[in-house]
Short mmCIF file of C-alpha atoms in Angstrom, two decimals:
data_model
loop_
_atom_site.label_atom_id
_atom_site.label_comp_id
_atom_site.label_asym_id
_atom_site.label_seq_id
_atom_site.Cartn_x
_atom_site.Cartn_y
_atom_site.Cartn_z
CA MET D 1089 46.64 12.33 32.62
CA SER D 1090 47.43 15.18 30.24
CA ALA D 1091 46.17 18.69 30.82
CA ALA D 1092 44.07 18.53 27.64
CA LEU D 1093 42.31 15.38 28.81
CA GLU D 1094 41.71 16.80 32.26
CA GLU D 1095 40.10 19.88 30.70
CA ARG D 1096 38.28 17.94 27.98
CA PRO D 1097 35.09 19.88 27.15
CA PRO D 1098 31.96 17.99 28.20
CA GLY D 1099 30.04 19.55 25.31
CA PRO D 1100 27.03 21.85 25.43
CA SER D 1101 24.10 20.98 27.66
CA GLY D 1102 20.72 22.48 28.47
CA LEU D 1103 20.15 25.83 26.78
CA GLY D 1104 23.68 25.70 25.43
CA LEU D 1105 22.87 22.46 23.61
CA ILE D 1106 19.68 23.93 22.17
CA LEU D 1107 21.67 26.86 20.80
CA ALA D 1108 24.59 24.70 19.64
CA VAL D 1109 22.60 22.23 17.52
CA PRO D 1110 21.52 24.73 14.82
CA LEU D 1111 25.06 26.12 14.65
CA ALA D 1112 26.53 22.63 14.31
CA ALA D 1113 23.97 21.61 11.69
CA TRP D 1114 24.63 24.75 9.64
CA ARG D 1115 28.40 24.28 9.78
CA LEU D 1116 28.20 20.59 8.91
CA LEU D 1117 25.94 21.29 5.94
CA ARG D 1118 28.35 23.92 4.66
CA VAL D 1119 31.30 21.54 5.18
CA LEU D 1120 29.53 18.87 3.12
CA LEU D 1121 28.81 21.34 0.33
CA HIS D 1122 32.40 22.59 0.44
CA VAL D 1123 33.74 19.04 0.15
CA LEU D 1124 31.36 18.31 -2.73
CA VAL D 1125 32.55 21.44 -4.56
CA GLY D 1126 36.15 20.35 -4.00
CA TYR D 1127 35.31 16.87 -5.28
CA VAL D 1128 33.94 18.28 -8.53
CA ARG D 1129 36.84 20.71 -8.93
CA SER D 1130 39.32 17.86 -8.42
CA TYR D 1131 38.08 16.43 -11.73
CA VAL D 1132 37.36 19.52 -13.82
CA ILE D 1133 39.74 22.20 -12.50
CA TRP D 1134 42.70 20.72 -10.64
CA PRO D 1135 44.15 18.59 -13.49
CA GLY D 1136 44.72 21.74 -15.57
CA LEU D 1137 46.46 23.75 -12.84
CA ASP D 1138 50.17 24.48 -12.82
CA GLU D 1139 52.13 24.51 -9.55
CA HIS D 1140 51.26 28.12 -8.79
CA GLY D 1141 47.58 27.52 -9.53
CA TRP D 1142 47.50 24.41 -7.36
CA HIS D 1143 49.04 26.32 -4.45
CA ALA D 1144 46.46 29.10 -4.77
CA GLU D 1145 43.61 26.58 -5.03
CA THR D 1146 44.83 24.66 -1.97
CA ILE D 1147 45.23 27.76 0.17
CA ASN D 1148 41.84 29.13 -0.84
CA TRP D 1149 39.96 25.83 -0.30
CA SER D 1150 41.66 25.17 3.06
CA ARG D 1151 41.09 28.67 4.42
CA GLN D 1152 37.45 28.54 3.37
CA LEU D 1153 37.06 25.26 5.26
CA LEU D 1154 38.53 26.78 8.42
CA HIS D 1155 36.18 29.74 8.03
CA ILE D 1156 33.17 27.44 7.62
CA LEU D 1157 34.18 25.61 10.80
CA GLY D 1158 34.38 28.95 12.62
CA ILE D 1159 38.15 28.70 13.11
CA ARG D 1160 40.26 31.84 12.85
CA LEU D 1161 43.73 31.51 11.32
CA GLU D 1162 46.68 33.54 12.58
CA VAL D 1163 50.05 33.20 10.83
CA GLN D 1164 53.52 34.35 11.88
CA GLY D 1165 56.41 34.03 9.48
CA GLN D 1166 56.53 33.03 5.84
CA ALA D 1167 57.53 29.78 4.17
CA ARG D 1168 60.19 29.73 1.51
CA PRO D 1169 58.92 28.87 -1.98
CA GLY D 1170 60.18 25.72 -3.66
CA ALA D 1171 61.22 22.30 -2.50
CA LYS D 1172 61.28 21.65 1.24
CA LEU D 1173 60.10 19.31 3.96
CA VAL D 1174 57.55 20.83 6.33
CA VAL D 1175 57.83 19.39 9.83
CA ALA D 1176 55.11 20.22 12.37
CA ASN D 1177 53.78 19.19 15.76
CA HIS D 1178 50.59 17.15 15.59
CA VAL D 1179 47.45 18.02 17.58
CA SER D 1180 44.42 17.33 15.43
CA TRP D 1181 43.00 16.21 12.11
CA LEU D 1182 42.68 19.97 11.56
CA ASP D 1183 46.47 20.25 11.28
CA ILE D 1184 46.48 19.26 7.61
CA VAL D 1185 43.93 21.95 6.78
CA ALA D 1186 45.86 24.51 8.82
CA ILE D 1187 49.18 23.72 7.12
CA ASN D 1188 47.63 23.73 3.65
CA SER D 1189 46.17 27.15 4.47
CA VAL D 1190 49.72 28.46 4.83
CA VAL D 1191 52.13 26.08 3.07
CA PRO D 1192 50.44 23.85 0.45
CA SER D 1193 52.06 20.45 0.85
CA ARG D 1194 51.96 16.83 -0.19
CA PHE D 1195 51.35 14.77 2.94
CA VAL D 1196 52.22 11.21 3.84
CA SER D 1197 49.14 9.24 4.88
CA LYS D 1198 48.04 5.69 5.57
CA ALA D 1199 46.79 3.95 2.43
CA GLU D 1200 43.27 3.41 3.82
CA VAL D 1201 42.50 7.13 3.46
CA ALA D 1202 42.42 6.75 -0.33
CA LYS D 1203 39.26 4.63 0.01
CA TRP D 1204 37.31 7.12 2.14
CA PRO D 1205 34.17 8.45 0.41
CA LEU D 1206 34.64 11.91 -1.17
CA VAL D 1207 37.58 12.81 1.06
CA GLY D 1208 39.71 10.03 -0.41
CA ARG D 1209 39.42 11.55 -3.87
CA LEU D 1210 40.39 15.00 -2.59
CA VAL D 1211 43.36 13.66 -0.66
CA THR D 1212 44.61 11.63 -3.62
CA ALA D 1213 44.15 14.52 -6.06
CA ALA D 1214 46.22 16.70 -3.68
CA GLY D 1215 49.22 14.44 -4.33
CA THR D 1216 49.22 12.53 -1.06
CA LEU D 1217 51.90 9.85 -0.72
CA TYR D 1218 50.35 6.68 0.67
CA LEU D 1219 52.06 4.35 3.12
CA VAL D 1220 50.93 0.72 3.42
CA ARG D 1221 51.62 0.09 7.08
CA GLU D 1222 51.19 -3.67 6.80
CA ARG D 1223 54.20 -3.88 4.49
CA ARG D 1224 57.39 -3.65 6.52
CA ARG D 1225 59.48 -2.33 3.62
CA ASP D 1226 56.92 0.16 2.33
CA ALA D 1227 58.47 3.00 4.34
CA MET D 1228 61.54 2.79 2.10
CA ARG D 1229 59.37 3.15 -0.99
CA VAL D 1230 57.62 6.19 0.48
CA LEU D 1231 60.97 7.75 1.45
CA GLY D 1232 62.00 7.45 -2.18
CA LEU D 1233 58.76 9.09 -3.35
CA MET D 1234 59.22 11.93 -0.86
CA SER D 1235 62.77 12.58 -2.01
CA GLN D 1236 61.72 12.47 -5.66
CA ALA D 1237 58.87 14.92 -5.01
CA MET D 1238 61.25 17.36 -3.34
CA ARG D 1239 63.82 17.00 -6.12
CA GLU D 1240 61.02 17.95 -8.52
CA GLY D 1241 60.43 21.14 -6.53
CA HIS D 1242 57.45 20.10 -4.39
CA THR D 1243 56.81 20.67 -0.70
CA VAL D 1244 56.20 17.55 1.39
CA ALA D 1245 54.87 17.63 4.96
CA VAL D 1246 55.20 15.16 7.83
CA PHE D 1247 54.37 14.92 11.54
CA PRO D 1248 57.49 13.35 13.11
CA GLU D 1249 55.69 12.58 16.38
CA GLY D 1250 53.74 9.92 14.52
CA THR D 1251 50.61 10.58 16.59
CA THR D 1252 48.65 13.47 18.04
CA GLY D 1253 49.41 15.23 21.32
CA ASP D 1254 47.46 17.57 23.57
CA GLY D 1255 49.13 20.73 22.25
CA HIS D 1256 50.95 21.65 25.47
CA ASP D 1257 54.27 20.17 24.34
CA VAL D 1258 55.69 17.89 21.68
CA MET D 1259 56.54 14.23 21.93
CA HIS D 1260 59.58 12.42 20.57
CA PHE D 1261 60.37 13.21 16.93
CA HIS D 1262 61.00 10.04 14.92
CA ALA D 1263 63.88 10.48 12.51
CA ASN D 1264 63.00 8.02 9.74
CA LEU D 1265 61.01 10.28 7.40
CA LEU D 1266 63.52 13.11 7.80
CA GLN D 1267 65.96 11.03 5.76
CA ALA D 1268 63.96 12.00 2.65
CA ALA D 1269 64.99 15.65 3.03
CA ILE D 1270 68.63 14.65 3.49
CA ASP D 1271 68.52 12.42 0.41
CA ALA D 1272 66.83 15.05 -1.81
CA PRO D 1273 68.54 17.23 -0.51
CA ALA D 1274 65.99 19.85 0.52
CA PRO D 1275 65.78 22.16 3.57
CA VAL D 1276 63.36 21.60 6.42
CA GLN D 1277 60.70 24.21 7.26
CA PRO D 1278 59.50 23.76 10.87
CA VAL D 1279 55.91 24.85 11.55
CA VAL D 1280 54.50 25.18 15.08
CA LEU D 1281 50.74 24.78 15.51
CA ARG D 1282 48.75 25.95 18.52
CA TYR D 1283 44.98 26.03 19.02
CA SER D 1284 43.37 28.51 21.42
CA ASP D 1285 39.88 29.52 22.43
CA PRO D 1286 38.49 32.36 24.59
CA ARG D 1287 39.03 30.31 27.76
CA HIS D 1288 42.28 28.50 27.01
CA ALA D 1289 45.67 29.49 25.61
CA VAL D 1290 45.94 25.83 24.59
CA SER D 1291 42.46 24.70 23.63
CA PRO D 1292 41.34 21.21 24.67
CA ILE D 1293 38.63 21.42 22.01
CA ALA D 1294 40.99 20.78 19.11
CA ALA D 1295 43.10 18.00 20.65
CA TYR D 1296 42.33 14.70 18.94
CA VAL D 1297 43.86 12.46 21.61
CA GLY D 1298 43.15 9.51 23.87
CA ASP D 1299 39.95 7.60 23.14
CA THR D 1300 38.32 10.54 21.36
CA THR D 1301 36.44 9.46 18.25
CA LEU D 1302 36.42 11.45 15.04
CA MET D 1303 32.71 12.20 15.49
CA GLN D 1304 33.28 13.48 19.04
CA SER D 1305 36.13 15.68 17.85
CA LEU D 1306 34.07 17.01 14.95
CA TRP D 1307 31.16 17.79 17.29
CA TRP D 1308 33.39 19.76 19.67
CA VAL D 1309 34.81 21.74 16.76
CA VAL D 1310 31.51 22.59 15.04
CA THR D 1311 29.89 23.67 18.32
CA ALA D 1312 32.88 25.75 19.45
CA ARG D 1313 32.98 29.53 19.42
CA GLY D 1314 36.18 31.52 19.10
CA LEU D 1315 38.48 28.65 18.17
CA CYS D 1316 41.73 29.88 16.61
CA VAL D 1317 44.69 28.07 15.05
CA HIS D 1318 48.04 29.82 15.28
CA ALA D 1319 50.68 28.79 12.73
CA ARG D 1320 54.23 29.93 13.48
CA ILE D 1321 56.65 29.32 10.59
CA LEU D 1322 60.24 28.99 11.79
CA PRO D 1323 63.39 29.68 9.73
CA LEU D 1324 64.58 27.04 7.27
CA GLN D 1325 66.92 24.37 8.59
CA ALA D 1326 69.66 23.20 6.22
CA VAL D 1327 70.26 19.45 5.94
CA THR D 1328 73.69 19.39 4.26
CA HIS D 1329 75.79 16.63 5.87
CA ALA D 1330 73.07 16.21 8.50
CA ASP D 1331 72.50 13.08 10.55
CA ARG D 1332 68.78 12.30 10.68
CA ARG D 1333 68.71 11.56 14.41
CA ALA D 1334 70.59 14.73 15.27
CA LEU D 1335 68.29 16.62 12.90
CA ALA D 1336 65.22 15.16 14.63
CA GLU D 1337 66.52 16.21 18.05
CA LEU D 1338 67.27 19.72 16.80
CA LEU D 1339 63.84 20.15 15.20
CA GLN D 1340 62.08 18.76 18.28
CA ALA D 1341 63.91 21.25 20.47
CA GLN D 1342 63.08 24.17 18.16
CA VAL D 1343 59.38 23.29 17.95
CA SER D 1344 59.12 22.56 21.68
CA GLU D 1345 60.81 25.81 22.73
CA THR D 1346 58.66 27.86 20.38
CA LEU D 1347 55.49 26.13 21.52
CA GLN D 1348 56.31 26.76 25.17
CA ARG D 1349 56.80 30.47 24.48
CA LEU D 1350 53.53 30.68 22.54
CA ASN D 1351 51.62 28.79 25.23
CA HIS D 1352 52.61 31.31 27.85
#
């Protein structure tokens, strides 16, 4: 069993629960209002924004959401402007918000997300590239869309692990989606994410793993105090003449080594 699962927070109880409920209710109400404001702006403001305006809007909205959730953001390094593929380790549903707070990106997501109430509209308006998992050949179509987006100067982001981990280390990096950067061609910008809290250098609160439900994860986050997401932006990695499997191994090693240093 992973360290994050062994340390999984049981949640507030007794007096702690009495104190946590008002905090959670207040944060959830503010999250709902923030999403509603974003929903309206996605129709009346976002369509008229240029690339620079969209980046500023995305960073501002994402950082406000982290603030509402009581999550502090700490950033090391700076992303290069222009076309690139952001590659990051995957810990939580919060990762997308954290990355967009630093490097506004178009993400690849399962097609079902487009149908989610409110959130689906926001995700679609943000330029998300949808993958229909039931179609075996749809990955090729999405690879083409990713490459096209990068050739047009956009930033695209992926999580090569393909699933979430506990934050202590990274799992195997799948190479398939990295081919889009090679085809574009566009450099890769590795980003290392780590969540901490006052008791843990690697917080079990943020890890969305195992049989954890979205509601359980959301409850742990909105009742937490002192949760912080650390985003470490690593130097660009060129992809000229790169082999996607070798590139995946190199990126996995870079992210893993950096994460181990940050964790200790």
